[in-house]
């Protein structure tokens, strides 16, 4: 990914100063987004730098790759982190969010079906538990309840989501689990406990 | 007075028969038992002989607090109230109830670590304590009033700085299922009628003193800040219930339910809880909303704020404002409580037309709080409501009541989940009106006996959650395997122990819990995944013992066992470790008594041991394993046909449970055959006189 020629034929001293300015701006924008509980992708960073006329070319007509700038920042800073997914790589600051939270935001960028499926799988695998459908209505998922039901119906007709199962409790609570990581009897027992049993034992 | 800090130094004694009051030196008489339940058990052992009945004037009722009450230590607002328990079936035995609120601190500021009440007043009285001034006042003008009215009347006399612990009509009418309550919503169940039997309507306390901290001020402040840094949300859940930017983990079932966008909708101005990161120790009060934990978004909308005990940042009592209930039911629009107290009204109903978390459920909570917290009716940790549902839907109520009485209730309203039904039921329990009102007020054991129902059958129904001796399970085997089972065997009422469950439900993933468990209880096998129980392991017995010792320590120091212990924390940099020594650090600095964790745990063990000795003496048998530590049948059954220890099954194996008991008794130094402490164990804890008294009656196992 090459930067457009915004500041052509900059001298060597200018380049050093500009590189520092660009690095500072990129660091700041990643942290700002993270403080607002958001990721920022490489493409978004590049677009922002272009808008602010902060990219430059050397005298020979070549420019520093944004990927290189970001890689250096991730390596040299204490907090800036990179996450790679299906789309443009994303960045966040660990001062403001954990990798776990950033991963959810990354999955969100990959679409609701993937978001739901991977979240259900991760809960089943790492925590050995089904998840209430309601969790997807909360931040950072922010999906409408009816939409989640629609997505689940779509997942049932789409390959790659065969392991995602929906169950309801005696109190009509809807729970989701992955058969790849959780045995059905265990999942049903856990869902009933989480929705009903623990309320009897508050 | 000794040079110790922490303690106020005096125990107030009041004989209502003679009207005399006097004091004892706390350190001289009770230091070996700290305070709280420790003082309670000691007084019961020394002064209340076996065979005494709860309502005999010779019975004592002991309101006792500990050396940390009234200090700046977090979560120090608990008062332990010990007496002979009127709902303990088939014979009343010693037990304690625990109320939060402001009573504990005010009692200390007045100069007392405990009030021991004996005798019976000739007419209704209330006790006024203003520092050294102790007066017994005529209570005939407030007798017959609810808790709210009595509290208001006494507060008018004593002023706004006073705290009032009062009983309602249920206690006055000697309904065993009755409470004493202070500070609007902080109650201790099972005790109201013991106060009523002594013609004692209330205790008002105003204190103008303070508590001396033995250590340096800067060390104390540093320790308090450290303790605050380890706090999680309600019940020491250290993981939020939804993903938060600061959190590595989330668990939809924890009580840390703050999040950006969650608002106290009925507050005077908009209050957004925010993300409540652990480092924000000035925002701990925003982390949990217990009403919302039970009722969801509807409760957020009606939340005014959190409320709670002296020096507790958790604020587990949620204050709600529901204007609609004022016009609809004629009750105040504002109410507050937590847990089963909050759910009191809702829990009577099987269903509501608008669902389990709809507006009607919320209204049932409001009506229930209004009635129960004024009449002073106790729910026995929800057993009252579960019994009622079972009795009604199985046709027992109709069968047992005469036609006239049965028809005097609006059962169609009840079946529809109409909260107005509570106005028909709860006052009749408090007034012992009719057969149903009377029988429900007895407590489960005596209720079953009166109606010729089988306790064994009650113990087969897992959904009833009945445990033994008239009381329900309290975080038992279904969620904590063998550890939960062992803990639930020990007491003469529901166990009220949260040491184990607060760890197991803290929200951390199992591998992390196991790592911490290995550090505390010497092996990762101490904890199992929910519904994935494994056979007994020695570390589970250690965890059960530790849980009980911490409970007794908390109840004797005045720390809250609903919020502690603090052995896990929300702090990633600490590997989510809490601090197993926080109790002893606080104790040492507050009192100047240089006991470390192990030494203080031994005091907790002494207190537990005395409770066991009291139970043995009260039952008149040393065969505790056979006659006391009984297990309901539902523990061994499961809806699935799977054998125990398979995933998804929560029942336990009979032989494995016997192994668990063996290991547990061994850990405690109790005789495996009888479950009674040995002479050597009593001796180890400096309790030779207790041992001698039991031995004389053949209540000690052979050496």
PDB file of C-alpha atoms in Angstrom, chain A residues 34-37 94-101 104 119 122-123 126-132 135 138-141 171 183 185-186 189-190 193-195 197-202, chain B residues 241-253 255 259-260 262 293-294 339-340 356 381 386 465 473-476 478-479 505 507 509 530-532 572 640 642 647-648 650:
ATOM      1  CA  UNK A  34      -9.385   2.625  21.612  1.00  0.00           C
ATOM      2  CA  UNK A  35     -10.467   5.053  24.317  1.00  0.00           C
ATOM      3  CA  UNK A  36     -13.809   5.168  22.517  1.00  0.00           C
ATOM      4  CA  UNK A  37     -13.852   1.325  22.529  1.00  0.00           C
ATOM      5  CA  UNK A  94      -3.753  -1.983  25.197  1.00  0.00           C
ATOM      6  CA  UNK A  95      -3.931   1.032  27.485  1.00  0.00           C
ATOM      7  CA  UNK A  96      -7.626   1.214  26.674  1.00  0.00           C
ATOM      8  CA  UNK A  97      -8.741  -2.264  25.750  1.00  0.00           C
ATOM      9  CA  UNK A  98      -7.744  -5.852  26.184  1.00  0.00           C
ATOM     10  CA  UNK A  99      -6.946  -8.214  23.343  1.00  0.00           C
ATOM     11  CA  UNK A 100     -10.091 -10.163  24.200  1.00  0.00           C
ATOM     12  CA  UNK A 101     -12.246  -7.097  23.681  1.00  0.00           C
ATOM     13  CA  UNK A 104     -14.704  -9.184  19.564  1.00  0.00           C
ATOM     14  CA  UNK A 119     -18.473 -15.883  20.243  1.00  0.00           C
ATOM     15  CA  UNK A 122     -15.231 -19.271  22.304  1.00  0.00           C
ATOM     16  CA  UNK A 123     -17.639 -19.377  25.271  1.00  0.00           C
ATOM     17  CA  UNK A 126     -12.801 -21.435  26.973  1.00  0.00           C
ATOM     18  CA  UNK A 127     -15.535 -21.277  29.588  1.00  0.00           C
ATOM     19  CA  UNK A 128     -17.501 -24.501  29.021  1.00  0.00           C
ATOM     20  CA  UNK A 129     -20.806 -22.643  28.944  1.00  0.00           C
ATOM     21  CA  UNK A 130     -23.689 -21.806  26.654  1.00  0.00           C
ATOM     22  CA  UNK A 131     -24.420 -18.099  26.177  1.00  0.00           C
ATOM     23  CA  UNK A 132     -27.759 -16.364  26.508  1.00  0.00           C
ATOM     24  CA  UNK A 135     -25.647 -11.117  25.310  1.00  0.00           C
ATOM     25  CA  UNK A 138     -25.319  -5.649  24.709  1.00  0.00           C
ATOM     26  CA  UNK A 139     -22.234  -3.603  23.811  1.00  0.00           C
ATOM     27  CA  UNK A 140     -20.031  -4.180  21.966  1.00  0.00           C
ATOM     28  CA  UNK A 141     -22.238  -6.583  19.964  1.00  0.00           C
ATOM     29  CA  UNK A 171     -38.216 -20.139  31.733  1.00  0.00           C
ATOM     30  CA  UNK A 183     -21.673 -31.950  25.115  1.00  0.00           C
ATOM     31  CA  UNK A 185     -26.492 -32.848  28.002  1.00  0.00           C
ATOM     32  CA  UNK A 186     -23.970 -30.633  29.719  1.00  0.00           C
ATOM     33  CA  UNK A 189     -28.007 -28.571  32.178  1.00  0.00           C
ATOM     34  CA  UNK A 190     -25.871 -25.438  32.241  1.00  0.00           C
ATOM     35  CA  UNK A 193     -28.931 -23.654  35.769  1.00  0.00           C
ATOM     36  CA  UNK A 194     -27.853 -20.269  34.433  1.00  0.00           C
ATOM     37  CA  UNK A 195     -31.387 -19.188  33.563  1.00  0.00           C
ATOM     38  CA  UNK A 197     -31.410 -22.757  38.881  1.00  0.00           C
ATOM     39  CA  UNK A 198     -29.223 -19.978  40.161  1.00  0.00           C
ATOM     40  CA  UNK A 199     -32.256 -17.752  40.754  1.00  0.00           C
ATOM     41  CA  UNK A 200     -33.487 -20.310  43.297  1.00  0.00           C
ATOM     42  CA  UNK A 201     -30.085 -20.080  44.944  1.00  0.00           C
ATOM     43  CA  UNK A 202     -29.472 -16.346  44.828  1.00  0.00           C
TER      44      UNK A 202
ATOM     45  CA  UNK B 241     -21.244  -9.816  32.971  1.00  0.00           C
ATOM     46  CA  UNK B 242     -20.673  -8.458  29.464  1.00  0.00           C
ATOM     47  CA  UNK B 243     -17.528  -7.632  27.463  1.00  0.00           C
ATOM     48  CA  UNK B 244     -15.863  -4.459  28.701  1.00  0.00           C
ATOM     49  CA  UNK B 245     -12.867  -2.733  27.112  1.00  0.00           C
ATOM     50  CA  UNK B 246     -10.778  -3.211  30.259  1.00  0.00           C
ATOM     51  CA  UNK B 247     -11.678  -6.868  30.813  1.00  0.00           C
ATOM     52  CA  UNK B 248     -10.029 -10.031  29.550  1.00  0.00           C
ATOM     53  CA  UNK B 249     -13.061 -12.096  30.518  1.00  0.00           C
ATOM     54  CA  UNK B 250     -16.795 -11.790  30.840  1.00  0.00           C
ATOM     55  CA  UNK B 251     -19.432 -14.054  32.291  1.00  0.00           C
ATOM     56  CA  UNK B 252     -23.129 -13.366  31.637  1.00  0.00           C
ATOM     57  CA  UNK B 253     -24.036 -14.688  35.083  1.00  0.00           C
ATOM     58  CA  UNK B 255     -23.363  -9.615  39.338  1.00  0.00           C
ATOM     59  CA  UNK B 259     -21.644  -1.102  31.446  1.00  0.00           C
ATOM     60  CA  UNK B 260     -21.563   2.099  29.458  1.00  0.00           C
ATOM     61  CA  UNK B 262     -26.593   1.186  31.805  1.00  0.00           C
ATOM     62  CA  UNK B 293     -29.453  -8.714  37.985  1.00  0.00           C
ATOM     63  CA  UNK B 294     -32.793 -10.342  38.779  1.00  0.00           C
ATOM     64  CA  UNK B 339     -31.576 -10.979  46.977  1.00  0.00           C
ATOM     65  CA  UNK B 340     -34.474 -12.955  48.517  1.00  0.00           C
ATOM     66  CA  UNK B 356     -40.800 -13.445  34.643  1.00  0.00           C
ATOM     67  CA  UNK B 381     -34.147 -18.001  52.086  1.00  0.00           C
ATOM     68  CA  UNK B 386     -41.313 -22.623  47.440  1.00  0.00           C
ATOM     69  CA  UNK B 465     -34.366 -26.850  47.465  1.00  0.00           C
ATOM     70  CA  UNK B 473     -29.876 -25.471  50.915  1.00  0.00           C
ATOM     71  CA  UNK B 474     -27.655 -22.425  50.593  1.00  0.00           C
ATOM     72  CA  UNK B 475     -25.204 -22.947  47.711  1.00  0.00           C
ATOM     73  CA  UNK B 476     -24.900 -26.696  48.164  1.00  0.00           C
ATOM     74  CA  UNK B 478     -25.799 -28.675  42.899  1.00  0.00           C
ATOM     75  CA  UNK B 479     -23.386 -25.800  42.317  1.00  0.00           C
ATOM     76  CA  UNK B 505     -19.073 -17.979  40.687  1.00  0.00           C
ATOM     77  CA  UNK B 507     -16.497 -15.458  36.588  1.00  0.00           C
ATOM     78  CA  UNK B 509     -12.350 -19.332  33.552  1.00  0.00           C
ATOM     79  CA  UNK B 530     -20.296 -26.570  37.024  1.00  0.00           C
ATOM     80  CA  UNK B 531     -22.096 -29.815  36.214  1.00  0.00           C
ATOM     81  CA  UNK B 532     -18.796 -31.581  35.652  1.00  0.00           C
ATOM     82  CA  UNK B 572      -5.051  -8.829  35.733  1.00  0.00           C
ATOM     83  CA  UNK B 640     -31.002 -37.700  33.505  1.00  0.00           C
ATOM     84  CA  UNK B 642     -26.571 -40.736  33.807  1.00  0.00           C
ATOM     85  CA  UNK B 647     -20.973 -34.138  32.382  1.00  0.00           C
ATOM     86  CA  UNK B 648     -24.366 -32.561  32.801  1.00  0.00           C
ATOM     87  CA  UNK B 650     -25.251 -32.605  39.231  1.00  0.00           C
TER      88      UNK B 650
END
